[in-house]
Short mmCIF file of C-alpha atoms in Angstrom, two decimals:
data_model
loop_
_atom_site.label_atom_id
_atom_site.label_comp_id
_atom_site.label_asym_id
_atom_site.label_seq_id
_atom_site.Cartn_x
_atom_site.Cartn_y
_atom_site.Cartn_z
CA UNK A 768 86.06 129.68 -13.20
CA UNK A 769 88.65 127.79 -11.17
CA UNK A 770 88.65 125.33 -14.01
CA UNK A 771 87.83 124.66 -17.23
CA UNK A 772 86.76 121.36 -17.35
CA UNK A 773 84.52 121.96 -14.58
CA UNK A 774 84.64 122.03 -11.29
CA UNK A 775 84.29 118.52 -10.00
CA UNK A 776 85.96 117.48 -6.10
CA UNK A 777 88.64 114.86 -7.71
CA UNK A 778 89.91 117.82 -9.81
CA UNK A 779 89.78 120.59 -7.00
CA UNK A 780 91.83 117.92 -4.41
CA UNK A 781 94.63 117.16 -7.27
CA UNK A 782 95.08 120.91 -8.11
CA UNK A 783 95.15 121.63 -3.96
CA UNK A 784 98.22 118.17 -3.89
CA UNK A 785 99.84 120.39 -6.69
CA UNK A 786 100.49 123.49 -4.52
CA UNK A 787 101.68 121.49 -1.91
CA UNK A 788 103.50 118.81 -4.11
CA UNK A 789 107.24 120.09 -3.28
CA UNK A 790 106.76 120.20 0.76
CA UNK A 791 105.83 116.49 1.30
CA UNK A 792 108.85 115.87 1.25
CA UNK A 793 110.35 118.71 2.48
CA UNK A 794 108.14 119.59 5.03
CA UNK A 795 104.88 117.59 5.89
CA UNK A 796 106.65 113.87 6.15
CA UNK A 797 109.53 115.25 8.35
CA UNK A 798 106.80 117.33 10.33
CA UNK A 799 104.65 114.10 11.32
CA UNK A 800 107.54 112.45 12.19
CA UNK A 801 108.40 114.72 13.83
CA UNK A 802 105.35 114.86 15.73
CA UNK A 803 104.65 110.95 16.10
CA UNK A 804 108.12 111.28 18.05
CA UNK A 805 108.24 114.45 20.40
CA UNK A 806 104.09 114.36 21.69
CA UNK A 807 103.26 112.65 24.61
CA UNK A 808 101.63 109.48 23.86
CA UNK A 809 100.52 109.89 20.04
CA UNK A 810 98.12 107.45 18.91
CA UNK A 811 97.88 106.42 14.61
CA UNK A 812 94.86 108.79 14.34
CA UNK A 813 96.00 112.15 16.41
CA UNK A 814 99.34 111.80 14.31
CA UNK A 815 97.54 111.55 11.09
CA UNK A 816 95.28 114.93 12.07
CA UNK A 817 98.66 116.52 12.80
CA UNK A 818 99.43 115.50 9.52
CA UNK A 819 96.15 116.95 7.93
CA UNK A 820 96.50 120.01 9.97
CA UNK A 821 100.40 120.09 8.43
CA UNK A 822 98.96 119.91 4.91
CA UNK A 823 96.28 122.61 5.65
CA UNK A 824 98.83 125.48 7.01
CA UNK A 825 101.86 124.55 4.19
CA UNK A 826 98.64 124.93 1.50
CA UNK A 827 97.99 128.81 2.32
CA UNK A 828 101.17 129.30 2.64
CA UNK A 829 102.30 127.26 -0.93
CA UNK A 830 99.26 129.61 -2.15
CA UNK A 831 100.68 132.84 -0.97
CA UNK A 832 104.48 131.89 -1.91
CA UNK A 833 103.15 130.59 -5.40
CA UNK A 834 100.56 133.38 -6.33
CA UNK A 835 103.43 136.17 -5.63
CA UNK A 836 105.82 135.85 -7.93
CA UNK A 837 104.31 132.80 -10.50
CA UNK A 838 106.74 133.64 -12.62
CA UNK A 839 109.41 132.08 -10.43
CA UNK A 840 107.63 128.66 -11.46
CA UNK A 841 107.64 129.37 -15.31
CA UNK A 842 111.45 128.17 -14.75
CA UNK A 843 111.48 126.21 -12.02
CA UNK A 844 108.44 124.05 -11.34
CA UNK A 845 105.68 124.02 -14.84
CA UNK A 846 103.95 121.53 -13.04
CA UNK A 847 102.22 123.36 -10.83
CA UNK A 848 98.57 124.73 -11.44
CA UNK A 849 99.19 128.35 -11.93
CA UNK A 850 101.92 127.47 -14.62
CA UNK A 851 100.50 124.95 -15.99
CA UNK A 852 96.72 126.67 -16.26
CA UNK A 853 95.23 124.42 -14.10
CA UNK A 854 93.78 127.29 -12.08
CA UNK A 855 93.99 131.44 -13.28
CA UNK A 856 95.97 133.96 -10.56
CA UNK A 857 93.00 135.55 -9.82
CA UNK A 858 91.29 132.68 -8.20
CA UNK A 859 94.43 131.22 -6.80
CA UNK A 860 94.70 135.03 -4.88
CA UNK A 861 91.12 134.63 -3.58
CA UNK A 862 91.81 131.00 -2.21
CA UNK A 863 94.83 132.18 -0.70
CA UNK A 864 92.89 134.47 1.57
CA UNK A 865 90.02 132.36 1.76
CA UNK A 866 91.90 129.59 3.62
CA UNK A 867 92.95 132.09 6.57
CA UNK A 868 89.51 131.62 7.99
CA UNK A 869 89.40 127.79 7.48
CA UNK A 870 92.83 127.28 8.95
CA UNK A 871 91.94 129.21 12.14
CA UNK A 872 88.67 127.52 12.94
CA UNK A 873 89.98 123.91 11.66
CA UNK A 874 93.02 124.62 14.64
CA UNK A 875 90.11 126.26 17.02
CA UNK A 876 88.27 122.88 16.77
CA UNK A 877 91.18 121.24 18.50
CA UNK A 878 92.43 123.91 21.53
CA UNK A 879 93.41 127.30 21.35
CA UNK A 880 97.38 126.69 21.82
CA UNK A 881 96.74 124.63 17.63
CA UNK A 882 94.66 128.31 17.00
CA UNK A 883 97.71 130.59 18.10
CA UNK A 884 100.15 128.12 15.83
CA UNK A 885 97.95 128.42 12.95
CA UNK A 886 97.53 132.39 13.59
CA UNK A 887 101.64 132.52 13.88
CA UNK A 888 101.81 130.93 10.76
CA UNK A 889 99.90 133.19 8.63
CA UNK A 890 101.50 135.92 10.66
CA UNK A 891 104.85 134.58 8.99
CA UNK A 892 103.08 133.91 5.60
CA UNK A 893 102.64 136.87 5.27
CA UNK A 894 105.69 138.60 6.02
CA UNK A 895 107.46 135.71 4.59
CA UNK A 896 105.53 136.69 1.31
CA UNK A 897 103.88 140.08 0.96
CA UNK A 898 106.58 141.73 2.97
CA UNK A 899 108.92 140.11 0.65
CA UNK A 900 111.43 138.67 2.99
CA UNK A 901 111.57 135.58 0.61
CA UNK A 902 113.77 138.22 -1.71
CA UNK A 903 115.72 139.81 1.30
CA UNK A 904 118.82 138.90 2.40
CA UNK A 905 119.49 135.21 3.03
CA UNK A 906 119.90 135.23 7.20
CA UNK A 907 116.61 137.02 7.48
CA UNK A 908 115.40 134.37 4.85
CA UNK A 909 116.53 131.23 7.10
CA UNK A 910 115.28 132.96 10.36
CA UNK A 911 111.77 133.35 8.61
CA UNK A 912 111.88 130.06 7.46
CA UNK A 913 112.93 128.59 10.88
CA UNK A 914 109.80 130.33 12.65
CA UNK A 915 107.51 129.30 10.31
CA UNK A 916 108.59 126.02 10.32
CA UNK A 917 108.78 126.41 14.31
CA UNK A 918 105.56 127.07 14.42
CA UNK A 919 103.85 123.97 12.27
CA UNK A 920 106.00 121.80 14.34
CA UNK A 921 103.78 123.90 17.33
CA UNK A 922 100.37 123.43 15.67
CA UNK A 923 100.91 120.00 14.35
CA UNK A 924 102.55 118.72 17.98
CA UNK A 925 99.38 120.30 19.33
CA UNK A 926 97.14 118.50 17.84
CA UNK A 927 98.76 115.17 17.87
CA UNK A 928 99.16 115.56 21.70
CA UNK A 929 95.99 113.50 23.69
CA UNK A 930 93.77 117.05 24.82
CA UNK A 931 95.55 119.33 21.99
CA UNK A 932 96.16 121.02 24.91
CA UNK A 933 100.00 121.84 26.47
CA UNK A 934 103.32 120.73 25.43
CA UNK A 935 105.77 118.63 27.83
CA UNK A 936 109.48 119.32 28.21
CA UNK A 937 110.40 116.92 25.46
CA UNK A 938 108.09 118.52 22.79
CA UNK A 939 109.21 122.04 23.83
CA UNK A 940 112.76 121.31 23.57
CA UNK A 941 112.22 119.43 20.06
CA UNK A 942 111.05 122.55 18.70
CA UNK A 943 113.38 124.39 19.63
CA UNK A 944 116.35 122.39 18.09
CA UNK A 945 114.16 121.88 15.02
CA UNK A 946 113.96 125.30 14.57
CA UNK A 947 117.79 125.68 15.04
CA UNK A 948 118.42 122.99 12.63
CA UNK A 949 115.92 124.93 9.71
CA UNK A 950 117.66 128.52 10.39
CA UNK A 951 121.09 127.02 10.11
CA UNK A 952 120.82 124.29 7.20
CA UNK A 953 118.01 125.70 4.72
CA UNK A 954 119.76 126.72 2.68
CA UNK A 955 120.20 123.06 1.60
CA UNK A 956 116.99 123.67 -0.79
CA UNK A 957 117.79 126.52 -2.28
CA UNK A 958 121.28 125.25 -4.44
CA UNK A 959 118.32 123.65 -6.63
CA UNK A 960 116.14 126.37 -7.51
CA UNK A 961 119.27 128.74 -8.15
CA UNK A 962 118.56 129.47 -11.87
CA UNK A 963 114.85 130.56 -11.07
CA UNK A 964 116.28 132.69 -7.61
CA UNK A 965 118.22 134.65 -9.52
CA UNK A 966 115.87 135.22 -12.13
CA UNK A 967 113.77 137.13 -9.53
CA UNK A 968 116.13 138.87 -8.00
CA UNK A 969 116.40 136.50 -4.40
CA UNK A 970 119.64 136.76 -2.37
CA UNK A 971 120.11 133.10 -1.01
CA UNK A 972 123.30 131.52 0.34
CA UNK A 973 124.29 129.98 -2.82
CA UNK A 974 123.81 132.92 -4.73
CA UNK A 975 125.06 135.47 -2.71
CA UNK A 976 128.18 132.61 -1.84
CA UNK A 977 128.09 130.12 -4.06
CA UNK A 978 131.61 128.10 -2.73
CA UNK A 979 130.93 128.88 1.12
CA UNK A 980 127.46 127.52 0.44
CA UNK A 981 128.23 124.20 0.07
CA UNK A 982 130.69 123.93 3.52
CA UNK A 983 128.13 125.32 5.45
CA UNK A 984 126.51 122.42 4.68
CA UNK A 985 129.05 120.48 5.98
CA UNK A 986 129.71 122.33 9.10
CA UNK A 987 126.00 122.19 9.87
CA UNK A 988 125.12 118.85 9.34
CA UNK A 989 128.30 117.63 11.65
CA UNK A 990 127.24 119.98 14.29
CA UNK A 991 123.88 119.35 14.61
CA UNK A 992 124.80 115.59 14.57
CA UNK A 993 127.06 115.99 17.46
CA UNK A 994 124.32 117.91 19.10
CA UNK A 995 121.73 115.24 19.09
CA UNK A 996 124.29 112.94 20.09
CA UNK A 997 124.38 114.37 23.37
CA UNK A 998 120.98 116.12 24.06
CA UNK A 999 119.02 112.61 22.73
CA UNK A 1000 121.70 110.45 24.56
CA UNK A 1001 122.24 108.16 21.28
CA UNK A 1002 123.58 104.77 21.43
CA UNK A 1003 126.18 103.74 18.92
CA UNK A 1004 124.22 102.19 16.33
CA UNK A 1005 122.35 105.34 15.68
CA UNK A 1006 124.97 107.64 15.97
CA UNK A 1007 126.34 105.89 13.23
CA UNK A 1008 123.54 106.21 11.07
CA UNK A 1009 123.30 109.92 11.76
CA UNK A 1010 127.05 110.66 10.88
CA UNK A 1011 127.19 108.59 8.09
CA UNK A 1012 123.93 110.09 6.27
CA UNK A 1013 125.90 113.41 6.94
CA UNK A 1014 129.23 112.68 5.51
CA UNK A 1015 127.34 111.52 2.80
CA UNK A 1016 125.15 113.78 2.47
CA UNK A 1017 127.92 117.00 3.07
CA UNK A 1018 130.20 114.78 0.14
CA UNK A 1019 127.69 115.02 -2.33
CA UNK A 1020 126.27 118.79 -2.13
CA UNK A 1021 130.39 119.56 -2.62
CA UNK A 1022 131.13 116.89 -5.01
CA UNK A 1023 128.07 117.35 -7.37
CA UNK A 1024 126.66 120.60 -8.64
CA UNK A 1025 124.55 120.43 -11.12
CA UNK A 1026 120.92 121.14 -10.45
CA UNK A 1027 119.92 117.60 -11.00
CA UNK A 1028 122.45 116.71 -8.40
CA UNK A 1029 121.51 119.59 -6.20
CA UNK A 1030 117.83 117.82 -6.22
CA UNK A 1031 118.81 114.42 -5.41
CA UNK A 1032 120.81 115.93 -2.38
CA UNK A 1033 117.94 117.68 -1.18
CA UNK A 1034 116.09 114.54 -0.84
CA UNK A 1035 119.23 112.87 0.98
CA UNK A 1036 119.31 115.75 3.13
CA UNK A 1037 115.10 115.90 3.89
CA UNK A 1038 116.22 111.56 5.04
CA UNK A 1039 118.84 113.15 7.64
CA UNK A 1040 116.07 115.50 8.79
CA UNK A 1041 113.46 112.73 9.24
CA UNK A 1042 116.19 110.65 11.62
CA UNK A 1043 116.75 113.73 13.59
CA UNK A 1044 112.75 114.32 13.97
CA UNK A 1045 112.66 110.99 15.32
CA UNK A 1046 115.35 111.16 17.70
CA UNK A 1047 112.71 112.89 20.79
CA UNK A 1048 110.85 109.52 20.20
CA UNK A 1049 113.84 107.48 20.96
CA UNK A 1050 114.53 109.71 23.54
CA UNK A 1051 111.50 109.48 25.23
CA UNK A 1052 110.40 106.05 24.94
CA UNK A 1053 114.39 103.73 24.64
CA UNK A 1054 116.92 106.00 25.86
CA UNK A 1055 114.99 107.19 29.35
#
């Protein structure tokens, strides 16, 4: 039984928005920004697909991630269904695999360039996951990260482009710094969930370097601001608005350290990453 209470469709879709709770804002909302600003021509309902097709992918992998070590979540996050008995580990492990299949054919239904993103990200689910590079060492962590990341922003681009079909110069290029951004400022979620990493034995940033942590922060944020300065030819006004969410932003991870603090910083930094998702559509459509 997935449930106890029965198995009725209100109940299945709210313990499906539990797996996926932590990565709306993390990954799905910066994602379809993203995507409503580097495709060609998006219209309201090809972004919102993208945004379905986001949701779909981060769900088997949530499954995967959340299934292999649920006791991880014990500390961390009791909300979710395998900790809070919403749903047994058996069943979750069968709906992990299950969705495979229905994440292929849902990206088949739109071209094959959304099928090869979906296939690349189970392809990094799984060695994300099963081959354990989630507990390696933290530069093979972010690089993992980074691809899969790389290659929602693919799918999801994909299928908010008018024919699902090819990628311009814009969109390729916004990947690409995207993914640059992930493998070199991750590491911004994991000062939060420190306590449970360490419980399972993970080797992130801030455990490994717990005071160099926090200036990498910093260093990234600045950088990557300067970066979009250029490549997005920025005006004033916006430039602004970048570097002052990351002084901000870089102030508070090394100010505040408690895990509360840590959380609320996270959610500063996830704004900063929305701005810079956006920046291809000002790009494309003010600054040309």
């Amino acid at each position: 039984m997935f449930l106890s209470s029965g198995n009725k469709p209100l109940q299945w879709l709210y313990i499906l928005v539990l797996f996926t709770k932590s990565d709306f804002k993390t990954t799905i909302i910066p994602i379809t920004f993203f995507t409503a600003a580097a495709s060609p021509n998006p219209t309201l309902c090809h972004v919102l697909q993208a945004a379905f097709w986001t949701w779909l992918q981060v769900l088997q992998f949530d499954l995967a991630n959340q299934t292999m070590r649920p006791e991880e979540d014990e500390y961390n996050k009791r909300d979710r269904p395998l900790p809070s008995g919403r749903l047994t580990l058996a069943t979750a492990c069968k709906l992990r695999w299950i969705l495979v299949p229905i994440c292929w054919a849902w990206s088949a239904s739109y071209s094959k360039e959304a099928l090869y993103a979906s296939v690349a990200a189970s392809a990094l689910t799984v060695i994300y996951n099963e081959c354990a590079t989630h507990s390696g060492h933290w530069t093979v962590r972010n690089l993992v990260n980074a691809a899969g990341y790389a290659s929602f922003e693919v799918g999801a681009t994909v299928v908010a482009t008018p024919g699902n079909q090819h990628l311009d110069r814009i969109s390729i290029l916004s990947v690409c710094i995207s993914a640059s951004i992930y493998a070199t400022t991750i590491q911004t979620q994991d000062f939060k969930d420190i306590h449970g990493d360490r419980l399972i034995g993970r080797r992130t940033l801030p455990i490994i370097h717990p005071a160099l942590a926090r200036y990498t922060v910093i260093a990234g944020l600045l950088l990557w601001s300067i970066v979009l300065t250029y490549v997005w030819d920025l005006e004033q006004s916006v430039q602004v608005v970048l570097f002052v969410l990351s002084f901000f932003i870089s102030y508070r991870f090394v100010t505040f350290k408690d895990v509360a603090a840590d959380q609320v910083s996270f959610y500063w930094y996830n704004v900063w990453l929305s701005v810079a998702h956006a920046l291809p559509g000002y790009y494309r459509y003010l600054a040309v």
